[in-house]
GROMACS .gro file of C-alpha atoms in nm:
model
  497
    1MET     CA    1  -1.025   1.236  -1.229
    2ILE     CA    2  -1.036   1.167  -1.634
    3LYS     CA    3  -1.016   0.851  -1.754
    4SER     CA    4  -0.760   0.862  -2.029
    5ALA     CA    5  -0.620   0.553  -2.257
    6LYS     CA    6  -0.344   0.463  -2.030
    7THR     CA    7  -0.399   0.565  -1.665
    8PRO     CA    8  -0.640   0.823  -1.525
    9THR     CA    9  -0.577   1.176  -1.541
   10ARG     CA   10  -0.554   1.412  -1.214
   11LEU     CA   11  -0.682   1.708  -1.328
   12CYS     CA   12  -0.531   2.001  -1.039
   13VAL     CA   13  -0.643   2.352  -1.129
   14ILE     CA   14  -0.451   2.626  -0.869
   15TYR     CA   15  -0.497   2.978  -0.895
   16ARG     CA   16  -0.197   3.226  -0.694
   17THR     CA   17  -0.331   3.544  -0.601
   18THR     CA   18  -0.126   3.888  -0.633
   19ARG     CA   19  -0.356   4.121  -0.472
   20SER     CA   20  -0.361   4.193  -0.131
   21LYS     CA   21  -0.607   4.415   0.076
   22SER     CA   22  -0.412   4.376   0.432
   23LYS     CA   23  -0.058   4.338   0.504
   24ASP     CA   24  -0.202   3.969   0.670
   25ARG     CA   25  -0.341   3.878   0.336
   26TYR     CA   26  -0.027   3.965   0.163
   27GLU     CA   27   0.180   3.795   0.413
   28ALA     CA   28  -0.021   3.481   0.303
   29THR     CA   29   0.030   3.547  -0.064
   30LYS     CA   30   0.406   3.610  -0.049
   31VAL     CA   31   0.590   3.413  -0.328
   32SER     CA   32   0.844   3.247  -0.081
   33LYS     CA   33   0.529   3.069   0.112
   34PHE     CA   34   0.355   2.993  -0.204
   35MET     CA   35   0.695   2.830  -0.322
   36GLU     CA   36   0.694   2.629   0.004
   37GLU     CA   37   0.365   2.510  -0.036
   38PHE     CA   38   0.348   2.453  -0.373
   39ASP     CA   39   0.700   2.227  -0.276
   40LYS     CA   40   0.515   2.000  -0.068
   41TYR     CA   41   0.151   1.991  -0.314
   42LEU     CA   42   0.370   1.880  -0.585
   43GLU     CA   43   0.526   1.591  -0.346
   44GLU     CA   44   0.155   1.461  -0.269
   45VAL     CA   45   0.036   1.463  -0.553
   46VAL     CA   46   0.277   1.252  -0.721
   47GLU     CA   47   0.183   0.981  -0.490
   48LYS     CA   48  -0.200   1.020  -0.531
   49PHE     CA   49  -0.360   0.784  -0.814
   50GLY     CA   50  -0.373   0.900  -1.167
   51ALA     CA   51  -0.120   1.096  -1.389
   52PRO     CA   52  -0.109   1.453  -1.231
   53MET     CA   53  -0.202   1.741  -1.472
   54ILE     CA   54  -0.157   2.095  -1.322
   55CYS     CA   55  -0.314   2.391  -1.481
   56GLY     CA   56  -0.386   2.764  -1.391
   57ASP     CA   57  -0.298   3.112  -1.345
   58PHE     CA   58   0.028   3.140  -1.154
   59ASN     CA   59   0.097   3.502  -1.237
   60PHE     CA   60   0.456   3.429  -1.267
   61HIS     CA   61   0.634   3.602  -1.622
   62ILE     CA   62   0.820   3.292  -1.718
   63GLU     CA   63   0.909   3.451  -2.044
   64LYS     CA   64   1.090   3.676  -1.857
   65LYS     CA   65   1.452   3.515  -1.810
   66GLU     CA   66   1.542   3.812  -1.553
   67ASP     CA   67   1.278   3.727  -1.332
   68GLN     CA   68   1.417   3.570  -1.022
   69CYS     CA   69   1.079   3.421  -0.902
   70ALA     CA   70   0.964   3.262  -1.219
   71LYS     CA   71   1.331   3.126  -1.257
   72ASN     CA   72   1.279   2.976  -0.917
   73PHE     CA   73   0.925   2.847  -0.999
   74ILE     CA   74   1.032   2.653  -1.336
   75ALA     CA   75   1.345   2.529  -1.121
   76LEU     CA   76   1.097   2.373  -0.861
   77CYS     CA   77   0.871   2.224  -1.087
   78GLU     CA   78   1.143   2.076  -1.263
   79SER     CA   79   1.328   1.936  -0.947
   80LYS     CA   80   1.005   1.752  -0.925
   81GLY     CA   81   0.981   1.604  -1.272
   82PHE     CA   82   0.758   1.871  -1.419
   83GLN     CA   83   0.709   2.011  -1.759
   84GLN     CA   84   0.557   2.346  -1.851
   85HIS     CA   85   0.385   2.338  -2.204
   86VAL     CA   86   0.232   2.692  -2.260
   87LYS     CA   87   0.479   2.917  -2.503
   88ARG     CA   88   0.280   3.166  -2.598
   89PRO     CA   89   0.148   3.478  -2.441
   90THR     CA   90  -0.205   3.398  -2.256
   91HIS     CA   91  -0.280   3.768  -2.147
   92ILE     CA   92  -0.395   4.095  -2.324
   93ALA     CA   93  -0.074   4.283  -2.154
   94GLY     CA   94   0.153   3.985  -2.262
   95GLY     CA   95   0.311   3.727  -2.057
   96ILE     CA   96   0.293   3.380  -1.995
   97LEU     CA   97   0.065   3.358  -1.674
   98ASP     CA   98  -0.124   3.044  -1.737
   99LEU     CA   99   0.040   2.737  -1.702
  100VAL     CA  100   0.006   2.380  -1.790
  101LEU     CA  101   0.220   2.130  -1.598
  102THR     CA  102   0.262   1.759  -1.635
  103LEU     CA  103   0.549   1.493  -1.572
  104LYS     CA  104   0.826   1.431  -1.811
  105SER     CA  105   0.928   1.075  -1.808
  106GLY     CA  106   0.750   0.780  -1.602
  107SER     CA  107   0.419   0.602  -1.640
  108ASP     CA  108   0.213   0.901  -1.525
  109ALA     CA  109   0.363   1.139  -1.805
  110LEU     CA  110   0.092   1.270  -2.005
  111LEU     CA  111   0.125   1.326  -2.379
  112ILE     CA  112  -0.026   1.676  -2.445
  113LYS     CA  113  -0.107   1.725  -2.792
  114ASP     CA  114  -0.231   2.027  -3.033
  115LEU     CA  115  -0.198   2.273  -2.758
  116ILE     CA  116  -0.315   2.620  -2.888
  117VAL     CA  117  -0.369   2.983  -2.714
  118GLU     CA  118  -0.697   3.108  -2.817
  119VAL     CA  119  -0.706   3.530  -2.829
  120ASP     CA  120  -1.071   3.566  -2.884
  121THR     CA  121  -1.238   3.414  -2.630
  122GLY     CA  122  -1.524   3.565  -2.666
  123THR     CA  123  -1.562   3.660  -2.296
  124THR     CA  124  -1.461   3.998  -2.110
  125SER     CA  125  -1.180   3.782  -1.929
  126ASP     CA  126  -0.825   3.968  -1.934
  127HIS     CA  127  -0.677   3.610  -1.985
  128HIS     CA  128  -0.649   3.386  -2.336
  129LEU     CA  129  -0.790   3.063  -2.379
  130VAL     CA  130  -0.576   2.753  -2.357
  131TYR     CA  131  -0.688   2.423  -2.457
  132PHE     CA  132  -0.527   2.112  -2.576
  133ASP     CA  133  -0.542   1.739  -2.640
  134ILE     CA  134  -0.469   1.481  -2.439
  135PRO     CA  135  -0.522   1.079  -2.504
  136GLY     CA  136  -0.868   0.999  -2.359
  137HIS     CA  137  -1.125   0.693  -2.343
  138ILE     CA  138  -1.506   0.754  -2.320
  139PRO     CA  139  -1.675   0.418  -2.200
  140SER     CA  140  -1.989   0.297  -2.415
  141GLN     CA  141  -2.303   0.401  -2.209
  142ALA     CA  142  -2.371  -0.026  -2.200
  143LYS     CA  143  -2.013  -0.037  -2.044
  144ARG     CA  144  -2.116   0.264  -1.792
  145ILE     CA  145  -2.396   0.061  -1.654
  146LYS     CA  146  -2.268  -0.256  -1.501
  147THR     CA  147  -1.907  -0.395  -1.487
  148ILE     CA  148  -1.939  -0.757  -1.366
  149GLU     CA  149  -1.649  -0.979  -1.253
  150THR     CA  150  -1.695  -1.355  -1.262
  151ARG     CA  151  -1.499  -1.520  -0.961
  152ASP     CA  152  -1.510  -1.897  -0.828
  153VAL     CA  153  -1.505  -1.858  -0.410
  154ARG     CA  154  -1.576  -2.079  -0.132
  155GLU     CA  155  -1.913  -1.990   0.117
  156PHE     CA  156  -1.747  -2.041   0.444
  157LYS     CA  157  -2.056  -1.836   0.585
  158LYS     CA  158  -2.276  -2.156   0.504
  159MET     CA  159  -2.016  -2.392   0.634
  160GLU     CA  160  -2.098  -2.587   0.967
  161MET     CA  161  -1.816  -2.537   1.138
  162GLU     CA  162  -1.847  -2.821   1.397
  163GLU     CA  163  -1.890  -3.091   1.136
  164PHE     CA  164  -1.574  -2.969   0.950
  165ARG     CA  165  -1.405  -2.967   1.279
  166HIS     CA  166  -1.534  -3.303   1.338
  167ASP     CA  167  -1.376  -3.429   1.006
  168LEU     CA  168  -1.045  -3.275   1.051
  169PHE     CA  169  -1.009  -3.428   1.406
  170CYS     CA  170  -1.117  -3.801   1.244
  171SER     CA  171  -0.904  -3.755   0.934
  172LEU     CA  172  -0.576  -3.626   1.042
  173SER     CA  173  -0.535  -3.833   1.359
  174MET     CA  174  -0.541  -4.151   1.174
  175ALA     CA  175  -0.299  -3.999   0.949
  176GLN     CA  176   0.064  -4.153   0.898
  177PHE     CA  177   0.345  -4.029   0.798
  178ALA     CA  178   0.734  -4.071   0.854
  179SER     CA  179   0.918  -3.747   0.757
  180VAL     CA  180   0.830  -3.347   0.765
  181ASP     CA  181   0.757  -3.372   0.406
  182GLN     CA  182   0.537  -3.621   0.401
  183ALA     CA  183   0.322  -3.470   0.674
  184ILE     CA  184   0.336  -3.151   0.469
  185GLU     CA  185   0.163  -3.360   0.164
  186VAL     CA  186  -0.055  -3.518   0.430
  187TYR     CA  187  -0.186  -3.196   0.550
  188GLN     CA  188  -0.241  -3.020   0.233
  189ASN     CA  189  -0.428  -3.265   0.057
  190THR     CA  190  -0.672  -3.377   0.371
  191VAL     CA  191  -0.716  -3.039   0.440
  192LYS     CA  192  -0.820  -2.966   0.081
  193HIS     CA  193  -1.015  -3.234   0.067
  194ILE     CA  194  -1.224  -3.166   0.367
  195LEU     CA  195  -1.274  -2.802   0.247
  196ASP     CA  196  -1.412  -2.891  -0.059
  197LYS     CA  197  -1.672  -3.115   0.104
  198HIS     CA  198  -1.813  -2.857   0.355
  199ALA     CA  199  -1.671  -2.520   0.131
  200PRO     CA  200  -1.687  -2.622  -0.227
  201TYR     CA  201  -1.619  -2.351  -0.450
  202VAL     CA  202  -1.909  -2.160  -0.616
  203THR     CA  203  -1.914  -1.917  -0.908
  204ARG     CA  204  -2.060  -1.577  -0.788
  205ASN     CA  205  -2.068  -1.229  -0.986
  206PHE     CA  206  -1.916  -0.913  -0.831
  207LYS     CA  207  -1.940  -0.570  -0.926
  208ILE     CA  208  -1.587  -0.427  -0.958
  209ASN     CA  209  -1.480  -0.123  -0.813
  210GLN     CA  210  -1.777  -0.088  -0.578
  211SER     CA  211  -1.697   0.069  -0.299
  212PRO     CA  212  -1.676  -0.173   0.029
  213TRP     CA  213  -1.935   0.025   0.264
  214TRP     CA  214  -2.180   0.050  -0.012
  215SER     CA  215  -2.491  -0.111   0.132
  216SER     CA  216  -2.885  -0.161  -0.002
  217ASN     CA  217  -2.950   0.151   0.192
  218CYS     CA  218  -2.719   0.405  -0.023
  219LYS     CA  219  -2.860   0.254  -0.343
  220LYS     CA  220  -3.210   0.269  -0.244
  221ALA     CA  221  -3.143   0.688  -0.139
  222ARG     CA  222  -2.965   0.734  -0.452
  223VAL     CA  223  -3.277   0.572  -0.678
  224ASP     CA  224  -3.525   0.779  -0.444
  225MET     CA  225  -3.304   1.088  -0.530
  226LYS     CA  226  -3.354   0.994  -0.902
  227LYS     CA  227  -3.710   0.929  -0.909
  228ALA     CA  228  -3.758   1.275  -0.758
  229GLN     CA  229  -3.482   1.431  -1.002
  230ARG     CA  230  -3.695   1.324  -1.299
  231ARG     CA  231  -4.039   1.445  -1.165
  232PHE     CA  232  -3.864   1.783  -1.108
  233TYR     CA  233  -3.730   1.773  -1.453
  234LYS     CA  234  -4.067   1.756  -1.598
  235ASN     CA  235  -4.184   2.019  -1.458
  236LYS     CA  236  -3.922   2.266  -1.312
  237ASP     CA  237  -4.212   2.533  -1.246
  238ASP     CA  238  -4.353   2.310  -0.950
  239THR     CA  239  -4.258   2.371  -0.636
  240GLU     CA  240  -4.362   2.053  -0.443
  241ALA     CA  241  -4.167   1.867  -0.665
  242ARG     CA  242  -3.865   2.073  -0.612
  243GLU     CA  243  -3.868   2.083  -0.225
  244ILE     CA  244  -3.919   1.706  -0.259
  245TYR     CA  245  -3.590   1.667  -0.492
  246ASN     CA  246  -3.422   1.913  -0.280
  247GLU     CA  247  -3.490   1.624   0.058
  248LYS     CA  248  -3.381   1.375  -0.125
  249CYS     CA  249  -3.058   1.506  -0.232
  250VAL     CA  250  -2.978   1.599   0.145
  251ASP     CA  251  -3.147   1.262   0.249
  252LYS     CA  252  -2.889   1.071   0.003
  253ALA     CA  253  -2.587   1.259   0.102
  254ILE     CA  254  -2.629   1.178   0.468
  255ILE     CA  255  -2.694   0.839   0.426
  256ILE     CA  256  -2.394   0.750   0.216
  257ASN     CA  257  -2.152   1.015   0.438
  258ARG     CA  258  -2.279   0.783   0.736
  259ALA     CA  259  -2.215   0.433   0.563
  260ARG     CA  260  -1.871   0.561   0.445
  261ASN     CA  261  -1.778   0.695   0.817
  262ILE     CA  262  -1.945   0.391   0.990
  263TYR     CA  263  -1.699   0.183   0.751
  264PHE     CA  264  -1.372   0.399   0.815
  265ASN     CA  265  -1.438   0.445   1.198
  266GLU     CA  266  -1.501   0.015   1.207
  267LYS     CA  267  -1.147  -0.052   1.001
  268LEU     CA  268  -0.944   0.251   1.224
  269TYR     CA  269  -1.075   0.054   1.560
  270SER     CA  270  -0.997  -0.270   1.449
  271SER     CA  271  -0.626  -0.144   1.362
  272LYS     CA  272  -0.621   0.005   1.667
  273GLY     CA  273  -0.247  -0.133   1.779
  274ASP     CA  274  -0.144  -0.214   1.476
  275ALA     CA  275   0.074   0.072   1.293
  276LYS     CA  276   0.090  -0.091   0.943
  277ALA     CA  277  -0.300  -0.169   0.923
  278THR     CA  278  -0.363   0.196   1.050
  279TYR     CA  279  -0.126   0.360   0.783
  280LYS     CA  280  -0.305   0.177   0.529
  281VAL     CA  281  -0.631   0.288   0.606
  282VAL     CA  282  -0.535   0.648   0.648
  283ASN     CA  283  -0.333   0.633   0.288
  284HIS     CA  284  -0.658   0.503   0.118
  285LEU     CA  285  -0.837   0.761   0.246
  286LEU     CA  286  -0.553   1.009   0.158
  287ASP     CA  287  -0.536   0.853  -0.181
  288LYS     CA  288  -0.173   0.796  -0.147
  289GLU     CA  289  -0.175   0.394  -0.200
  290TYR     CA  290  -0.136   0.402  -0.572
  291GLY     CA  291   0.231   0.423  -0.597
  292SER     CA  292   0.297   0.071  -0.449
  293LYS     CA  293   0.067  -0.104  -0.667
  294LYS     CA  294   0.207   0.036  -1.031
  295LEU     CA  295   0.373  -0.214  -1.260
  296PRO     CA  296   0.594  -0.184  -1.583
  297HIS     CA  297   0.385  -0.139  -1.924
  298CYS     CA  298   0.358  -0.510  -2.029
  299ASN     CA  299   0.113  -0.678  -2.301
  300ASP     CA  300   0.228  -0.977  -2.164
  301ASP     CA  301   0.165  -1.032  -1.797
  302ALA     CA  302   0.385  -1.389  -1.822
  303LEU     CA  303   0.669  -1.199  -1.984
  304LEU     CA  304   0.664  -0.955  -1.737
  305ALA     CA  305   0.675  -1.207  -1.412
  306GLU     CA  306   0.947  -1.356  -1.588
  307ASP     CA  307   1.143  -1.073  -1.658
  308PHE     CA  308   1.065  -0.989  -1.287
  309LYS     CA  309   1.210  -1.359  -1.181
  310THR     CA  310   1.528  -1.295  -1.385
  311PHE     CA  311   1.572  -0.978  -1.217
  312PHE     CA  312   1.498  -1.075  -0.856
  313ASP     CA  313   1.689  -1.375  -0.878
  314LYS     CA  314   2.012  -1.219  -1.016
  315LYS     CA  315   1.974  -0.940  -0.725
  316ILE     CA  316   2.004  -1.231  -0.461
  317LYS     CA  317   2.248  -1.407  -0.643
  318ASP     CA  318   2.503  -1.105  -0.631
  319ILE     CA  319   2.398  -1.051  -0.239
  320TYR     CA  320   2.483  -1.425  -0.167
  321SER     CA  321   2.836  -1.368  -0.347
  322ASP     CA  322   2.882  -1.067  -0.146
  323ILE     CA  323   2.846  -1.216   0.162
  324GLU     CA  324   3.066  -1.516   0.080
  325LYS     CA  325   3.362  -1.280  -0.046
  326LYS     CA  326   3.301  -1.101   0.291
  327SER     CA  327   3.318  -1.415   0.483
  328LEU     CA  328   3.609  -1.558   0.314
  329ALA     CA  329   3.791  -1.211   0.421
  330LEU     CA  330   3.664  -1.277   0.761
  331GLU     CA  331   3.800  -1.646   0.768
  332GLY     CA  332   4.149  -1.503   0.614
  333SER     CA  333   4.218  -1.241   0.842
  334ASN     CA  334   4.128  -1.495   1.166
  335THR     CA  335   4.364  -1.357   1.440
  336ASN     CA  336   4.431  -1.459   1.799
  337ASP     CA  337   4.195  -1.233   1.894
  338TYR     CA  338   3.899  -1.346   1.671
  339VAL     CA  339   3.960  -1.707   1.774
  340GLN     CA  340   3.966  -1.631   2.187
  341HIS     CA  341   3.637  -1.447   2.126
  342GLN     CA  342   3.478  -1.771   1.924
  343GLN     CA  343   3.599  -1.971   2.198
  344GLU     CA  344   3.467  -1.776   2.487
  345PHE     CA  345   3.076  -1.867   2.418
  346THR     CA  346   2.892  -2.190   2.408
  347LYS     CA  347   2.791  -2.284   2.069
  348LEU     CA  348   2.411  -2.323   1.916
  349ALA     CA  349   2.436  -2.658   1.866
  350VAL     CA  350   2.050  -2.772   1.861
  351PHE     CA  351   1.730  -2.616   1.885
  352ARG     CA  352   1.540  -2.769   2.149
  353GLU     CA  353   1.205  -2.894   2.073
  354VAL     CA  354   0.829  -2.677   2.124
  355SER     CA  355   0.582  -2.810   2.346
  356VAL     CA  356   0.200  -2.772   2.234
  357GLU     CA  357   0.128  -2.526   2.459
  358GLU     CA  358   0.425  -2.277   2.313
  359LEU     CA  359   0.280  -2.366   1.964
  360MET     CA  360  -0.087  -2.283   2.032
  361ASP     CA  361   0.042  -1.928   2.160
  362LEU     CA  362   0.251  -1.869   1.869
  363ALA     CA  363   0.013  -1.967   1.619
  364LYS     CA  364  -0.266  -1.731   1.809
  365ASP     CA  365  -0.022  -1.442   1.789
  366LEU     CA  366   0.022  -1.467   1.417
  367SER     CA  367  -0.115  -1.194   1.216
  368ASP     CA  368  -0.490  -1.272   1.047
  369LYS     CA  369  -0.348  -1.214   0.682
  370SER     CA  370  -0.338  -1.534   0.432
  371CYS     CA  371  -0.143  -1.689   0.153
  372GLU     CA  372  -0.292  -1.824  -0.163
  373LEU     CA  373  -0.054  -2.112  -0.124
  374ASP     CA  374  -0.236  -2.145   0.253
  375ALA     CA  375  -0.477  -2.489   0.266
  376LEU     CA  376  -0.704  -2.258   0.489
  377PRO     CA  377  -0.772  -1.890   0.550
  378MET     CA  378  -0.588  -1.763   0.877
  379TRP     CA  379  -0.895  -1.722   1.066
  380LEU     CA  380  -1.006  -2.090   0.979
  381PHE     CA  381  -0.668  -2.242   1.078
  382LYS     CA  382  -0.726  -2.056   1.419
  383ALA     CA  383  -1.068  -2.167   1.462
  384SER     CA  384  -0.951  -2.516   1.401
  385LEU     CA  385  -0.642  -2.518   1.602
  386PRO     CA  386  -0.709  -2.784   1.850
  387GLU     CA  387  -0.760  -3.051   1.568
  388LEU     CA  388  -0.475  -2.932   1.346
  389ILE     CA  389  -0.214  -2.875   1.641
  390GLY     CA  390  -0.138  -3.244   1.624
  391ILE     CA  391   0.045  -3.255   1.287
  392ILE     CA  392   0.134  -2.887   1.292
  393HIS     CA  393   0.345  -2.992   1.594
  394PHE     CA  394   0.521  -3.253   1.457
  395ILE     CA  395   0.600  -3.074   1.126
  396VAL     CA  396   0.775  -2.805   1.338
  397ASN     CA  397   0.935  -3.032   1.546
  398GLU     CA  398   1.064  -3.270   1.288
  399SER     CA  399   1.208  -2.984   1.094
  400LEU     CA  400   1.394  -2.829   1.415
  401LYS     CA  401   1.542  -3.190   1.494
  402THR     CA  402   1.641  -3.294   1.155
  403GLY     CA  403   1.775  -2.934   1.060
  404THR     CA  404   1.601  -2.916   0.718
  405PHE     CA  405   1.330  -2.709   0.626
  406PRO     CA  406   1.030  -2.875   0.440
  407SER     CA  407   1.073  -2.846   0.067
  408GLN     CA  408   0.681  -2.747   0.006
  409LEU     CA  409   0.719  -2.466   0.216
  410LYS     CA  410   1.042  -2.276   0.000
  411THR     CA  411   0.774  -2.140  -0.235
  412ALA     CA  412   0.647  -1.801  -0.206
  413LEU     CA  413   0.462  -1.575  -0.366
  414ILE     CA  414   0.629  -1.268  -0.509
  415LYS     CA  415   0.483  -0.931  -0.524
  416PRO     CA  416   0.676  -0.671  -0.680
  417SER     CA  417   0.651  -0.328  -0.461
  418LEU     CA  418   0.737   0.018  -0.598
  419LYS     CA  419   1.004   0.157  -0.337
  420LYS     CA  420   0.887   0.550  -0.386
  421PRO     CA  421   0.569   0.616  -0.552
  422ASN     CA  422   0.730   0.864  -0.766
  423LEU     CA  423   0.996   0.662  -0.908
  424ASP     CA  424   0.971   0.535  -1.270
  425SER     CA  425   0.747   0.213  -1.283
  426ASP     CA  426   0.912   0.083  -1.587
  427ILE     CA  427   1.244   0.037  -1.472
  428LEU     CA  428   1.300  -0.301  -1.249
  429GLY     CA  429   1.518  -0.174  -1.012
  430ASN     CA  430   1.277   0.088  -0.860
  431TYR     CA  431   1.120  -0.240  -0.722
  432ARG     CA  432   1.140  -0.452  -0.413
  433PRO     CA  433   1.054  -0.797  -0.375
  434VAL     CA  434   0.772  -0.890  -0.130
  435SER     CA  435   0.739  -1.241  -0.013
  436ASN     CA  436   0.372  -1.414   0.093
  437ILE     CA  437   0.467  -1.737   0.249
  438PRO     CA  438   0.221  -1.994   0.423
  439TYR     CA  439   0.141  -1.971   0.783
  440ILE     CA  440   0.326  -2.285   0.859
  441SER     CA  441   0.652  -2.110   0.730
  442LYS     CA  442   0.594  -1.837   0.960
  443LEU     CA  443   0.532  -2.082   1.269
  444ILE     CA  444   0.842  -2.251   1.193
  445GLU     CA  445   1.027  -1.902   1.155
  446LYS     CA  446   0.903  -1.798   1.461
  447VAL     CA  447   0.999  -2.033   1.659
  448VAL     CA  448   1.380  -2.060   1.540
  449HIS     CA  449   1.389  -1.676   1.576
  450ASN     CA  450   1.276  -1.694   1.952
  451GLN     CA  451   1.508  -1.960   2.025
  452LEU     CA  452   1.767  -1.771   1.831
  453ILE     CA  453   1.690  -1.430   2.005
  454GLU     CA  454   1.690  -1.637   2.335
  455PHE     CA  455   2.057  -1.767   2.292
  456LEU     CA  456   2.246  -1.456   2.207
  457ASP     CA  457   2.059  -1.250   2.492
  458ASN     CA  458   2.164  -1.558   2.757
  459GLN     CA  459   2.522  -1.537   2.587
  460MET     CA  460   2.530  -1.156   2.575
  461LEU     CA  461   2.598  -1.158   2.207
  462PHE     CA  462   2.382  -0.875   2.131
  463SER     CA  463   2.589  -0.523   2.087
  464LYS     CA  464   2.521  -0.292   2.377
  465TYR     CA  465   2.350  -0.020   2.136
  466GLN     CA  466   2.174  -0.214   1.910
  467SER     CA  467   1.803  -0.145   1.890
  468ALA     CA  468   1.707  -0.363   1.585
  469TYR     CA  469   1.533  -0.689   1.607
  470ARG     CA  470   1.522  -0.696   2.006
  471LYS     CA  471   1.238  -0.705   2.223
  472PHE     CA  472   1.153  -0.352   2.403
  473HIS     CA  473   1.362  -0.183   2.151
  474SER     CA  474   1.300   0.017   1.860
  475CYS     CA  475   1.347   0.320   1.647
  476GLU     CA  476   1.224   0.529   1.962
  477THR     CA  477   1.466   0.387   2.193
  478ALA     CA  478   1.742   0.466   1.958
  479VAL     CA  479   1.650   0.818   1.904
  480LEU     CA  480   1.582   0.854   2.311
  481LYS     CA  481   1.932   0.734   2.392
  482ILE     CA  482   2.121   1.002   2.100
  483GLN     CA  483   1.866   1.273   2.290
  484ASN     CA  484   1.982   1.165   2.608
  485ASP     CA  485   2.353   1.156   2.555
  486LEU     CA  486   2.333   1.494   2.351
  487LEU     CA  487   2.113   1.673   2.695
  488ILE     CA  488   2.356   1.497   2.904
  489MET     CA  489   2.654   1.661   2.715
  490MET     CA  490   2.484   1.987   2.693
  491ASP     CA  491   2.475   1.963   3.107
  492LYS     CA  492   2.825   1.933   3.121
  493ARG     CA  493   2.884   2.219   2.892
  494ASN     CA  494   3.072   2.027   2.657
  495ASN     CA  495   3.071   2.057   2.274
  496ALA     CA  496   2.847   1.771   2.109
  497VAL     CA  497   2.746   1.710   1.731
   0.00000   0.00000   0.00000
């Protein structure tokens, strides 16, 4: 990785050999196999962090317009959004064999300047030297030593849980409210006041971009290795100092690798049964998570947020408008069959109230993710559920009874997410909005969802072949159904497509 002015540059060096000592080696180096592997490699490299720059000896004579292999190679690169910068021969026998590939457009496009092919390299190599400039940034020594970020955080570990829960119970049991909006306001203000009392905000310094698995043992191992290194460099003829330095290098590598392995093993174990969390860990290890975090280039964050707000707002209004047009068209074609079909089923007129026990079970099943709009982090909310369940029970049932959703819970944090990592991050249409809502909103949604699914199931309104949004149904069951139908048709010697 090379730190550049805009985004870090991922330097990739490739060599395609054309020599073969055996048939097996020849088969492994065939052009078709290389094209297949290089195709997959280009798809993977654009998803990784950093602007890709691929250099190396590809052994394709791209200067020969009639060379089919070279034409196919250039076509493959262009289809993946890459461009080739070397225009002069790079071999003593002629031919452009050494190439420099970068993305043509998008936020990860690199500006290649002053590319020169130097014939006299001063070496015995039969290839010329290719060098060029890219925008770069070398931090000063002072910035390299320490990068500290100051944040206000709550020290939950020092909080007395019993006293916190006691204050919650006393305050909320005596609270008075007449409507669901008043209950939400009382809940938010009371919880915030008690939390400020038991876990007030304190200012702490954090090292930016420090690995989460980095520990004091890792730091000590690195310090010991540096000490041994300095002693060895003072006198490189000292055999004992050399041996100690080599031992400390090995010790450092073992300690750091062990700490990293333990951390990610625990992360994977804690994600057991959660496919989304597991994929998040795997993508982090494979360095594939950068694409979803890209944002358009803009010097003013407030202006960028306003642009996203306007774009997503228009997008949602267009969807609503389309739904209304289709609904009016459906009402206009109100045939007798449609009316008869409507009269066959009982309507879901009201939602039933949920019991405290049912609400407790639903709250415990919520994921541990929290929203910045939440009064409490999810783990603390679950730990204090017996003291909070009274007011939560009132909010949920009052919302169901009145058919209104609390106005304060209609606010969500919208985070734009790039649909695909290799899309142009400067085009707003390439983003989808991801809403982060408070856990009380999720609770109300879950209660309504369960009752709606129960009604549809009892009235047999689900399509026979519907797999989405149904319990015990998924993509796997849909694919299994199709496979089973195909096998049955084949057994009957019938045609199937």
